Amino acid sequence: MQKEGERLIPINIVDEMKSSYIDYSMSVIVSRALPDVRDGLKPVHRRVLYGMYGLGVFSNRKYLKSARIVGDVLGKYHPHGDSSVYDAMVRMAQDWSLRYPQVDGQGNFGSMDGDPPAAMRYTEARLKKISDEILSDLDKETVDFQNNFDDSMTEPTVMPSKIPNLLVNGTSGIAVGMATNMAPHNLTEAINAICAYIDNREITIDELMQHIIAPDFPTGGIIYGYDGVRDAFHTGRGRVVLRAKVAFEEIGNRNAIIVNEIPYQVNKAEMIARTAELVKDEKIPGIYEIRDESDRRGLRIVYELKNDAIPNVVLNLLYKYTSLQTSFSVNNIALVHGRPEQLNLKDIIHHFVEHRHEVIVRRTQYELKKAKERAHILEGFMKVIGTQDSLDKAIAIIRHSANPQAAKEGIIQEFDLSDIQAQAILDLRLARLTGMELDKIRDEYDAIMKEIADLEDILANEPRRFQIIKDELIEVREKYGDERRTEIDYSGGEMSIEDIIPNESVVLTISHAGYVKRTLLSEYKIQSRGGVGNKAATTRDSDFLEYIVSATNHQYMLFFTEKGRCYWLRVFEIPEGSKTAKGRAVQNLINIEPDDKIKAYIRTNNLKDSEYVNQMSVVMVTKNGTIKKTSLEAYSRPRVNGVNAIEIRDNDQLLGAYLTNGTSQIMIATKNGKCIRFPEEKVREVGRGSIGVRGISMEDNDEAIGMIVVNDLENDTVLVVSEKGYGKRTAVLDYRETNRGGKGVITLNITEKTGNLIAIQNVTDEDGLMIINKSGVAIRMNMDEMRVMGRNTQGVRMINLKKNDEIAAIAKVEMDKDVVDEDAEENLEEGESVADNQENNTEATPQTENQDPAEENENADSEE
């Protein structure tokens, strides 16, 4: 009921709700949840820093109780709960929350396990040294001030920060209708990018990304893939995948996964507890025990595995189901002139540079004003005390004046001074009237006039102002810059990493027990034929190097296993090791089943090139002489768990897999020294699930030992090597072309001295060869040292074998002609030279083709 004197105003409730909600949301956006693009601070963080600045709690002063700081901030600037201020201050002190902490805390400020900090009455704090750069020049009218909540004092609307804080520390916040989540970055990289922008305002974001590579999180870890980073830099939105940094160790007789760094904002204790539940529910099999061995020296989480567990498989399950892999959704929203905007990398840098430019201008104007005020006073000093007569007059006026005001007026009239100058004369101590002090006043005046000229030049010269910004940033970088903590795994995304990883020649070695490594080709020295070689790898007992292949970092490796499955790895993903290193178990790199084993490999170029994969074919051969041809396109889509490549029957085994171009010649050799050559067209192309057809017919005690693919009939030669170190080069055309499935012809005269045939390879004079025997000794040699000889011969000794050693593998490599071991010839057996060795073993048991019994059946064509 309306009372007397009251006036009711009708209001539409929809309009009122809309207006009130917008007012509320803007208040939250501007005054609480979003940072300012210039200093990267929200109001609460800005007030904490300003409150500590007002209390004088600098990095070189003693700590102050946190409750004292929080109370000061609450009472003067922040009219909200004390927990909001204390929680903000605690986060500013945590080195796992901020990349560059701004508060130096003493006491319990929480932990990565989510433990809460001690109450504010127990902890102490002061500013970090880096915060001095955020507050620098605050007293020089560089920023605007506004009234606090009760208009009793003022507070800064923004900090003059020399630190690009929004970039280096990031931020997160939830407003009304919007949210922000900005990633931290490395200070050195950020300043390098800002300097590049100052030098070239038209710089592109891709060019900026050459300086500021990716986010750099305080907890380290690995950024898995680069697409999200690129999106975030270009658009202000992107999903960055983060992985823990892990290593593999052997603890006792068990394998273990060791975690040294976890993704940003992951609660370690919760992650371990959640993992334990998944292990208990058997969603992550293979884990025997989980231990948190973290201490003051660093983080260390141990996942001890069961004996039958494959470390790489368990690790992938951990990535899939636990917080060892998380994502950071970048959403760069900040306040620009009081309005929220989505910002890309260049926008953030632009607004910071404009802010710093305004700070430099306002600071210079302030310093110029102060310098001119001081010069004005010094001019008054020199008028009054510049000579003895003027000084005497001034003293007489002061002595005969009834009061200070009369003395001031008398001095003003006598010397034509301003009120300020006259007051400064009256305030002079008598000690300043000596001749020495007068000289100091003149020197100070000269220095002040030079400073004024310099400051005026700064205000008139924009390029000089930007140079000052650069110089101050470089000074900050030198004082606080550090190395990146977060690594980047480019292979996790779609980025073309050919621009990042050098395309160097490497040698890949795989041992019989499945240890693989990548070594720079330059680590191996060339020796002449007949050398004893040098140590190539450290292997376990009864292990030996089985495969060697030369490659470049940008190529792909396709691995084929005993069970007929195919797996993928980029060459650069294979761990690098020295020439004598054991390498990494291949099960830790690809998800091979425990009872499976790698039997063949193919080195290919880019599998994403559709023209290339459709032109090339994969040809496989088995121990029983079966051959299968499938388009490379069928193997061009890598899968983590591999794909079926060939069906392997009982008592058979995959020997090798090779690339062909459709017009190649195929040659298959057997351990008894037989070899067949036929055109690739004789083998029809089939699907991945097929068995294949007969490649060569063999006797019961014989088996295939390898296959080569020949593309240059004129220049390629066939190199065959026996297990006791004998080898021979023969022209390809010495092997008559036949149909697929024949018995072949003799390629090496097998005797007890030579041992069985173990390898076949196609080479030219420009090629090099690497030979490794079962004891791990390796030799590199040039093929031009071996002359081409007849097909049906015993060959020459290629490597001297000690005791009962045998050759394990050979591989063709590119040779560096500049690297030669001059002592190689001394390594031959006593009393035997290279020339003697070759002469003694060539054309040992010549035969004509008419005498070769195998040729009677070489046209046989049997097919399964």
Coordinates of N, CA, C and O in Angstrom, one line a residue, residues 162 191 195 198 356 463-478:
K162 N 58.0 -3.8 -16.6 CA 59.0 -4.1 -17.6 C 58.9 -5.5 -18.1 O 59.5 -5.9 -19.1
I191 N 61.0 -12.1 -24.7 CA 61.7 -10.9 -24.9 C 62.4 -10.9 -26.3 O 62.4 -9.8 -27.0
C195 N 61.5 -8.0 -29.0 CA 62.6 -7.2 -29.7 C 62.5 -7.3 -31.2 O 62.7 -6.4 -32.0
I198 N 59.7 -5.1 -32.3 CA 60.1 -3.6 -32.3 C 60.9 -3.3 -33.5 O 60.8 -2.2 -34.1
R356 N 54.5 -0.1 -22.8 CA 55.9 0.3 -22.4 C 56.2 1.6 -23.0 O 56.9 2.4 -22.4
P463 N 62.1 6.6 -32.5 CA 63.0 5.5 -32.6 C 63.9 5.3 -31.3 O 64.1 4.2 -30.9
R464 N 64.3 6.4 -30.7 CA 65.1 6.3 -29.5 C 64.3 5.8 -28.4 O 64.8 5.0 -27.6
R465 N 63.0 6.1 -28.3 CA 62.2 5.6 -27.2 C 62.0 4.1 -27.4 O 62.1 3.3 -26.4
F466 N 61.8 3.6 -28.6 CA 61.7 2.2 -28.8 C 63.0 1.4 -28.5 O 63.0 0.3 -28.1
Q467 N 64.1 2.1 -28.8 CA 65.4 1.5 -28.5 C 65.6 1.4 -27.0 O 66.2 0.4 -26.5
I468 N 65.1 2.4 -26.2 CA 65.1 2.3 -24.7 C 64.3 1.1 -24.3 O 64.7 0.4 -23.3
I469 N 63.1 0.9 -24.9 CA 62.3 -0.3 -24.5 C 63.1 -1.5 -24.7 O 63.1 -2.4 -23.9
K470 N 63.8 -1.7 -25.9 CA 64.6 -2.9 -26.2 C 65.7 -3.0 -25.2 O 65.9 -4.1 -24.7
D471 N 66.4 -1.9 -24.9 CA 67.5 -2.0 -24.0 C 67.1 -2.5 -22.6 O 67.8 -3.3 -22.0
E472 N 66.0 -2.0 -22.1 CA 65.5 -2.4 -20.8 C 65.0 -3.8 -20.8 O 65.2 -4.5 -19.8
L473 N 64.4 -4.3 -21.9 CA 64.0 -5.7 -22.0 C 65.2 -6.6 -22.0 O 65.2 -7.6 -21.4
I474 N 66.2 -6.2 -22.8 CA 67.4 -7.0 -22.8 C 68.1 -7.1 -21.4 O 68.6 -8.2 -21.0
E475 N 68.1 -6.0 -20.7 CA 68.6 -6.0 -19.3 C 67.8 -7.0 -18.5 O 68.4 -7.7 -17.7
V476 N 66.5 -7.0 -18.6 CA 65.6 -7.9 -17.9 C 66.0 -9.3 -18.3 O 66.1 -10.2 -17.4
R477 N 66.1 -9.6 -19.5 CA 66.5 -10.9 -20.0 C 67.8 -11.4 -19.4 O 67.9 -12.6 -19.1
E478 N 68.8 -10.6 -19.4 CA 70.1 -11.0 -18.9 C 70.0 -11.3 -17.4 O 70.7 -12.1 -16.9

